[in-house]
PDB file of C-alpha atoms in Angstrom:
ATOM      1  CA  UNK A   1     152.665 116.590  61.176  1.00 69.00           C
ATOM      2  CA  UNK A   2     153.514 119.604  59.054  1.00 85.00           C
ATOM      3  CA  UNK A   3     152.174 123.369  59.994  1.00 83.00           C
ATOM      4  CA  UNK A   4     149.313 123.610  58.337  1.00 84.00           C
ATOM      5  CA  UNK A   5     147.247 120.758  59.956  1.00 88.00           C
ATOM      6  CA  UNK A   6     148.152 121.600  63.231  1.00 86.00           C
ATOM      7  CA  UNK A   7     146.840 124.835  62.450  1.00 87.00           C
ATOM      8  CA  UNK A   8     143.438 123.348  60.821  1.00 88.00           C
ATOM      9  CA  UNK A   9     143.207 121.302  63.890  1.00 89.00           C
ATOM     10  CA  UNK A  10     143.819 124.230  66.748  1.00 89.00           C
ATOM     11  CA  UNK A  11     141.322 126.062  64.530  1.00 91.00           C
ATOM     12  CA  UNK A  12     138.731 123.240  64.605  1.00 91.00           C
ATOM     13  CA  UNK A  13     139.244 123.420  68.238  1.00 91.00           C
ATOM     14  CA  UNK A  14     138.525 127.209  68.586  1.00 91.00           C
ATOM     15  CA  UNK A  15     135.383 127.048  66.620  1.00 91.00           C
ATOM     16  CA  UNK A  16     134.023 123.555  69.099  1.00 93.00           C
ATOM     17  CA  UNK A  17     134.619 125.982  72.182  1.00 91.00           C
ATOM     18  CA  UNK A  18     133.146 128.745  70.670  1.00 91.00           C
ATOM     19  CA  UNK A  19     129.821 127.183  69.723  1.00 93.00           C
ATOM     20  CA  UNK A  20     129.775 125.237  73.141  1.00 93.00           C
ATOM     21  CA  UNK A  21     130.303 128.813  74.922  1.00 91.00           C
ATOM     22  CA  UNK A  22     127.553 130.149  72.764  1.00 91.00           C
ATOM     23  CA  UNK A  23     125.332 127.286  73.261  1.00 91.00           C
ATOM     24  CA  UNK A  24     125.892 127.420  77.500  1.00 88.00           C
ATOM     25  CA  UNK A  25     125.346 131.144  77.634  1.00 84.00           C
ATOM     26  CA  UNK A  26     121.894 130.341  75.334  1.00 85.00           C
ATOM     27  CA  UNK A  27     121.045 128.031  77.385  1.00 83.00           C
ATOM     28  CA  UNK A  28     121.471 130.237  80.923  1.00 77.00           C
ATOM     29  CA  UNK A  29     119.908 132.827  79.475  1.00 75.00           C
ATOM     30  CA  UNK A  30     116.942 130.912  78.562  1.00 77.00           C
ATOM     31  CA  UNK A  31     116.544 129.158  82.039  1.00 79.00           C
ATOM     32  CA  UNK A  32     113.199 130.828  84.448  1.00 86.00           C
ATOM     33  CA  UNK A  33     115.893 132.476  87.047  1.00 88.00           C
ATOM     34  CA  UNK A  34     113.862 131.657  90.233  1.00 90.00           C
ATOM     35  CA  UNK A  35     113.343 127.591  90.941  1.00 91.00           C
ATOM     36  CA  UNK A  36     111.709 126.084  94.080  1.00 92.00           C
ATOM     37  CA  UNK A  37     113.727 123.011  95.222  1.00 91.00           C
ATOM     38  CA  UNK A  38     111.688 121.986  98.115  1.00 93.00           C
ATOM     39  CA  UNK A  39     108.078 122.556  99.504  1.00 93.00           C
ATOM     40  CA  UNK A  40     108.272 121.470 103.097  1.00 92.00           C
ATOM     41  CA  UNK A  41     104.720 121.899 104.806  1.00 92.00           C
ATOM     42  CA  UNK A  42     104.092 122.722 108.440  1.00 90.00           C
ATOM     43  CA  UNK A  43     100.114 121.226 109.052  1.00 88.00           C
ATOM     44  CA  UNK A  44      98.747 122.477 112.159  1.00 85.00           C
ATOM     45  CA  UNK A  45      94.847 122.137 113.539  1.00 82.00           C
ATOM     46  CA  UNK A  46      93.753 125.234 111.741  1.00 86.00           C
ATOM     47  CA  UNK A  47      96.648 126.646 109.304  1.00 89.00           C
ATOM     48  CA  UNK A  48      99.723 125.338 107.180  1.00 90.00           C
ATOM     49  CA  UNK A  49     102.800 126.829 106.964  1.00 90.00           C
ATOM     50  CA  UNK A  50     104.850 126.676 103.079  1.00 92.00           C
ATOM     51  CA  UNK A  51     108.139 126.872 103.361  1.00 92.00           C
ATOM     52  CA  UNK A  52     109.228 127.163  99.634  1.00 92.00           C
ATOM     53  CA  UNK A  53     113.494 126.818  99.388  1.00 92.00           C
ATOM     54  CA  UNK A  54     113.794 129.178  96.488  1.00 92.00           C
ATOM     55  CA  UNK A  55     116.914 129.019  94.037  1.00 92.00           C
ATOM     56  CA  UNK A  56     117.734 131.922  92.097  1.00 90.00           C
ATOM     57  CA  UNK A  57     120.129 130.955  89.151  1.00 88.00           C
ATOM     58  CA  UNK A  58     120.351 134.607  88.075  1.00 86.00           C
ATOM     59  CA  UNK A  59     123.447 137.067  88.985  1.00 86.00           C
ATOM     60  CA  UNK A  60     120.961 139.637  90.005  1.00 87.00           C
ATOM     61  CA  UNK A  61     117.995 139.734  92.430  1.00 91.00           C
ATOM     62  CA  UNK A  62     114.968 138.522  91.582  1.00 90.00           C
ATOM     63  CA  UNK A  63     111.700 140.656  93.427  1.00 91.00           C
ATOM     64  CA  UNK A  64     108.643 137.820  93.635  1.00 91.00           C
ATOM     65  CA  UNK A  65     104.923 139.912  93.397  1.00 92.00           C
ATOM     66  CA  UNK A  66     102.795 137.493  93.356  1.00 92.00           C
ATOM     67  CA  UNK A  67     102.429 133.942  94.845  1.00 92.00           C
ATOM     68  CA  UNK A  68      99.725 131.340  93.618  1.00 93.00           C
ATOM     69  CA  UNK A  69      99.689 127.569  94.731  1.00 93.00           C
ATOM     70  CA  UNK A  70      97.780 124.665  92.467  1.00 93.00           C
ATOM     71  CA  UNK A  71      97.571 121.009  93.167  1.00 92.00           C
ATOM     72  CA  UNK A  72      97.565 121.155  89.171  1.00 90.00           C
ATOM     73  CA  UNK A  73      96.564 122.655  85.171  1.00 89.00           C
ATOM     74  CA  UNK A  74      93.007 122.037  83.983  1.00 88.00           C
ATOM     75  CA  UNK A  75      93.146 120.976  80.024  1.00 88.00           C
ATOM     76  CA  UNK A  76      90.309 121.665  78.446  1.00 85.00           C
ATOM     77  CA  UNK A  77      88.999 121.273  75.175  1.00 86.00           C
ATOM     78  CA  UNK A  78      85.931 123.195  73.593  1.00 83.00           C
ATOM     79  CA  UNK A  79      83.371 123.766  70.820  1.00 80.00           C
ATOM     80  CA  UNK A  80      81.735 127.115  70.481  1.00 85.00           C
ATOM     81  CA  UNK A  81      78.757 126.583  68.291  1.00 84.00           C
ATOM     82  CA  UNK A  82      79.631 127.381  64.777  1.00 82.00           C
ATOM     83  CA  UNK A  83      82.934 127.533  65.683  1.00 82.00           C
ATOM     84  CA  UNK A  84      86.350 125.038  65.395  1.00 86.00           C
ATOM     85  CA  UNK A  85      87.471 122.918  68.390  1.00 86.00           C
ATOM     86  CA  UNK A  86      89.429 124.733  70.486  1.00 86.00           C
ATOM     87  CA  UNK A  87      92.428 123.993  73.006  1.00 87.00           C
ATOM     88  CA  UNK A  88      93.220 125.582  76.432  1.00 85.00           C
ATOM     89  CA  UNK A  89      95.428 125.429  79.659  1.00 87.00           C
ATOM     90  CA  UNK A  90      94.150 126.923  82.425  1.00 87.00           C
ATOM     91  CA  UNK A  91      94.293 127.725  86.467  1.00 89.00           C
ATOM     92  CA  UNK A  92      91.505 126.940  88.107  1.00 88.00           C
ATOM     93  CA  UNK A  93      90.918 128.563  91.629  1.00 87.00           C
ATOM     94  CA  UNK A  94      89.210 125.121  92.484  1.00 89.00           C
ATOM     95  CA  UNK A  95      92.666 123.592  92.413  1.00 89.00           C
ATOM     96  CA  UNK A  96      94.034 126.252  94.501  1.00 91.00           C
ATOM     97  CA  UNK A  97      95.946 125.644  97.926  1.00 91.00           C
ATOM     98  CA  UNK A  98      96.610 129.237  98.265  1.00 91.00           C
ATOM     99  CA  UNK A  99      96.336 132.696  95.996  1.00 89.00           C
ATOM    100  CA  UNK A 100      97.851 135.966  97.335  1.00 83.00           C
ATOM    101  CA  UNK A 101     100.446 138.896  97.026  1.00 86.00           C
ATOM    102  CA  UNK A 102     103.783 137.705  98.404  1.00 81.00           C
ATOM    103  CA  UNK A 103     106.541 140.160  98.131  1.00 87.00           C
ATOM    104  CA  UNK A 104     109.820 138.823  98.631  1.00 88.00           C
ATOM    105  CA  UNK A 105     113.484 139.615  97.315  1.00 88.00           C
ATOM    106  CA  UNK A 106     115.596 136.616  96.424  1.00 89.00           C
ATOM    107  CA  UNK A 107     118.993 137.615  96.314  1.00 90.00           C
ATOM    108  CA  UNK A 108     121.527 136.951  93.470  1.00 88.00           C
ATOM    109  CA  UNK A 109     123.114 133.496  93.088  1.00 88.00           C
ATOM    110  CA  UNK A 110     121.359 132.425  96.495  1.00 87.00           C
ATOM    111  CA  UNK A 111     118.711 130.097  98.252  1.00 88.00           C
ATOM    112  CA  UNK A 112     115.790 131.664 100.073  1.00 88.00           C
ATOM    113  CA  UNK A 113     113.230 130.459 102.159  1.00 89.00           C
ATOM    114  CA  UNK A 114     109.970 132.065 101.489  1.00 89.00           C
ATOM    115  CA  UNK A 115     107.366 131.417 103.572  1.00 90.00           C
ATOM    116  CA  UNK A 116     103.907 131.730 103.565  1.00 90.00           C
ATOM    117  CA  UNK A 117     100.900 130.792 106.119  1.00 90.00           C
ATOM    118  CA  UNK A 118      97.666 130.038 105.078  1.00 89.00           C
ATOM    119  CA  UNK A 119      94.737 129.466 106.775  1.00 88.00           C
ATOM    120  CA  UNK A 120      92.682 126.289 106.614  1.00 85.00           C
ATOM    121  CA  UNK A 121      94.413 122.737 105.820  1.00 83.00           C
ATOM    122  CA  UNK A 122      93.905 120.668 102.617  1.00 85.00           C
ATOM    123  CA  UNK A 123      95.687 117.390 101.832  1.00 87.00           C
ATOM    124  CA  UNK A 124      99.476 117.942  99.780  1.00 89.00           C
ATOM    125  CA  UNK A 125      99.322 116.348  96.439  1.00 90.00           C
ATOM    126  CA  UNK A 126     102.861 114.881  95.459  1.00 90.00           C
ATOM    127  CA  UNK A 127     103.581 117.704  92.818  1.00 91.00           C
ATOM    128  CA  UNK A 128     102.878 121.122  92.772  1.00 93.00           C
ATOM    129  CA  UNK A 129     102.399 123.851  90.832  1.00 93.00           C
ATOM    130  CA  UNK A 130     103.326 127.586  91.560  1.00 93.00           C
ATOM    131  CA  UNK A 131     102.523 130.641  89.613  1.00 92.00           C
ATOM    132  CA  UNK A 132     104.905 133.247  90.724  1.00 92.00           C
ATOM    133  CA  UNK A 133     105.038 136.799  89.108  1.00 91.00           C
ATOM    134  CA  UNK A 134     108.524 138.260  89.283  1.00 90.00           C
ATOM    135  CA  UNK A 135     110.371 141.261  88.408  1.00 89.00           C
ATOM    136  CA  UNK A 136     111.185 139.218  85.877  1.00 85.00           C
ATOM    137  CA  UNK A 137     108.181 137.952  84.504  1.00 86.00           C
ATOM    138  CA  UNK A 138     105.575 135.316  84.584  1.00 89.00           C
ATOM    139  CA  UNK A 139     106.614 131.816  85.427  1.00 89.00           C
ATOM    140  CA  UNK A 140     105.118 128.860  86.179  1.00 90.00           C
ATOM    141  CA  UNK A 141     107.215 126.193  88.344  1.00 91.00           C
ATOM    142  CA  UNK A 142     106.597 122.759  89.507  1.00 92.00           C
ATOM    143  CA  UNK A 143     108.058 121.236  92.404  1.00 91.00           C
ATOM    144  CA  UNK A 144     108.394 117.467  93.093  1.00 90.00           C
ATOM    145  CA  UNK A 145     110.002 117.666  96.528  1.00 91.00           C
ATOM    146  CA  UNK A 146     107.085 118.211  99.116  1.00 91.00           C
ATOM    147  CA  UNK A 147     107.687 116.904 102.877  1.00 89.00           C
ATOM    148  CA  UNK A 148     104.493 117.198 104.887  1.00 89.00           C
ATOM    149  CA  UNK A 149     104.981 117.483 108.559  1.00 86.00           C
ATOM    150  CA  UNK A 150     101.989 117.706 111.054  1.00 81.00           C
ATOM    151  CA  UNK A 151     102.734 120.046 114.123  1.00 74.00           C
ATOM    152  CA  UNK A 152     101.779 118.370 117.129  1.00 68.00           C
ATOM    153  CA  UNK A 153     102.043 115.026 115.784  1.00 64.00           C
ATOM    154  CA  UNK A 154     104.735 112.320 116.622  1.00 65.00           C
ATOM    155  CA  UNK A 155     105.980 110.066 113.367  1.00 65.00           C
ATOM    156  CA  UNK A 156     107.468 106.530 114.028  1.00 72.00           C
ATOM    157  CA  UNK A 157     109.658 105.078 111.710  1.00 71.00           C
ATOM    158  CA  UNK A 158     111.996 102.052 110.610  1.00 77.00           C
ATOM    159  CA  UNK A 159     115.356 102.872 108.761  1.00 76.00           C
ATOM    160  CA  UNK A 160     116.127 100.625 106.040  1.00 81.00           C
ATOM    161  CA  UNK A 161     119.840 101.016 105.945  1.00 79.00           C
ATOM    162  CA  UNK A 162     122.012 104.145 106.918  1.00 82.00           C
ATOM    163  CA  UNK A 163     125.731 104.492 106.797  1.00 85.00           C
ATOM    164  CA  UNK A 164     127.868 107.353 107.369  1.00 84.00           C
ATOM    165  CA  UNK A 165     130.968 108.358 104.810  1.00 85.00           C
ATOM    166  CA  UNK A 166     133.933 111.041 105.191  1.00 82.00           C
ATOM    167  CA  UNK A 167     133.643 112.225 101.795  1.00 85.00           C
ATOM    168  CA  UNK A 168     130.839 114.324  99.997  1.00 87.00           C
ATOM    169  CA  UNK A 169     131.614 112.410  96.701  1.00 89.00           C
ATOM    170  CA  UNK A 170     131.116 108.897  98.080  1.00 86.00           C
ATOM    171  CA  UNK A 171     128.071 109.938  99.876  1.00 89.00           C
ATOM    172  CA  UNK A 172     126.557 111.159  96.652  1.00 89.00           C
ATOM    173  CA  UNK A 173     127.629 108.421  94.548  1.00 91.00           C
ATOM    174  CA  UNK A 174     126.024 106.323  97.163  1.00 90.00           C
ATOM    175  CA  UNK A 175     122.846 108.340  97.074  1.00 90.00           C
ATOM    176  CA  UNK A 176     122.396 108.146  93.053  1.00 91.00           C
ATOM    177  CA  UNK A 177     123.336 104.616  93.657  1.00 91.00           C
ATOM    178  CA  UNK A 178     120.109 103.734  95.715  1.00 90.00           C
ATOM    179  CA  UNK A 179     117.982 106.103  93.708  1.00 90.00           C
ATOM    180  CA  UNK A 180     119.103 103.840  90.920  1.00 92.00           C
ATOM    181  CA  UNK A 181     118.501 100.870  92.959  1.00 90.00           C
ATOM    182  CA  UNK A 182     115.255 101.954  93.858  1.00 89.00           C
ATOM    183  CA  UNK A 183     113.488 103.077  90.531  1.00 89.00           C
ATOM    184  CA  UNK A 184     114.727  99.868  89.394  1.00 91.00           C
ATOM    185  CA  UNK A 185     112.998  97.453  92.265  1.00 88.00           C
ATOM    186  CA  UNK A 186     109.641 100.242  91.765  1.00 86.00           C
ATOM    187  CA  UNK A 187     109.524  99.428  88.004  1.00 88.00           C
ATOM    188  CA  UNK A 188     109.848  95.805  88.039  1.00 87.00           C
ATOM    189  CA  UNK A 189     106.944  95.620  91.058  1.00 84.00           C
ATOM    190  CA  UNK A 190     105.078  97.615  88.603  1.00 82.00           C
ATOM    191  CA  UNK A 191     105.864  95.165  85.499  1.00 84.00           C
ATOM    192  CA  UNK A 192     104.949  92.525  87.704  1.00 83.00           C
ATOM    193  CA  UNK A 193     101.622  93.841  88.846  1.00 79.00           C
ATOM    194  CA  UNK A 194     100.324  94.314  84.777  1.00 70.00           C
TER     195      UNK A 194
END
């Protein structure tokens, strides 16, 4: 290998990293800097409790103004006489579970728990929608994660398997693993059923 193509190929090299490190910090910067991992509900006789577990991604704190809940987006599509069909998204306070000013700071690189009592109870969809403005902006985030939990109320259950490990890595591989397993057994019931 003579000089000059180990120099082509170190150069080659340079130029990968530096359009992968352009690409990541794109990508950071485009990212909503506030993201709600968990919903966990407290349900008592007369109020609920949100706990929202809050990630900011962001190396700088994050100030929240403005909380909204939805069960979800209403899609609509309209005709004004004389006029084209016409498109729309929208947030209906129909779908609301709860609409208020929440301040709250989220601190840099961190988790927070935000929580917020409302009166009233309503039944949890699976997925939820939040409408959050931020020091930062308007974002809209959706959370999958939502644990229900009824004050008061005693919960009786069967474990299917549990098994203990020494290592983080094994237990996660483990986890993804059964996830894995599981999707598959869900999507062959539902293959079956149709």
């Amino acid at each position: 290998m003579d000089f000059k193509t180990f120099v082509d190929i170190l150069a080659s090299l340079a130029a990968i990293v530096a359009i992968i490190s352009v690409l990541v910090g794109w990508y950071r910067s485009t990212r909503k800097p506030l993201k709600i991992v968990r919903v966990v509900v407290h349900k008592a006789s007369e109020d609920m409790t949100f706990i929202l577990v809050t990630k900011n991604r962001q190396p700088y704190p994050v100030t929240t103004k403005r909380i909204d809940c939805y069960r979800r987006k209403i899609f609509e599509v309209q005709k004004k006489f004389g006029g084209e069909p016409e498109y729309s998204e929208r947030l209906s306070s129909r779908e609301a579970l709860f609409m208020g000013k929440s301040e709250f700071e989220v601190p840099a690189n961190a988790n927070t728990d935000l929580r917020i009592k409302v009166t009233g109870t309503a039944d949890i969809p699976n997925r939820l929608l939040f409408s959050m403005d931020t020091s930062h902006g308007y974002h809209e985030l959706w959370c999958d994660e939502i644990s229900v939990l009824e004050v008061g109320r005693t919960e009786v259950y069967s474990v299917d398997y549990k098994k203990e490990y020494k290592s983080k890595l094994a237990a996660k591989v483990m986890y993804r693993w059964r996830l894995v397993q599981e999707l598959t057994r869900r999507c062959s019931r539902r293959l079956r059923r149709s």
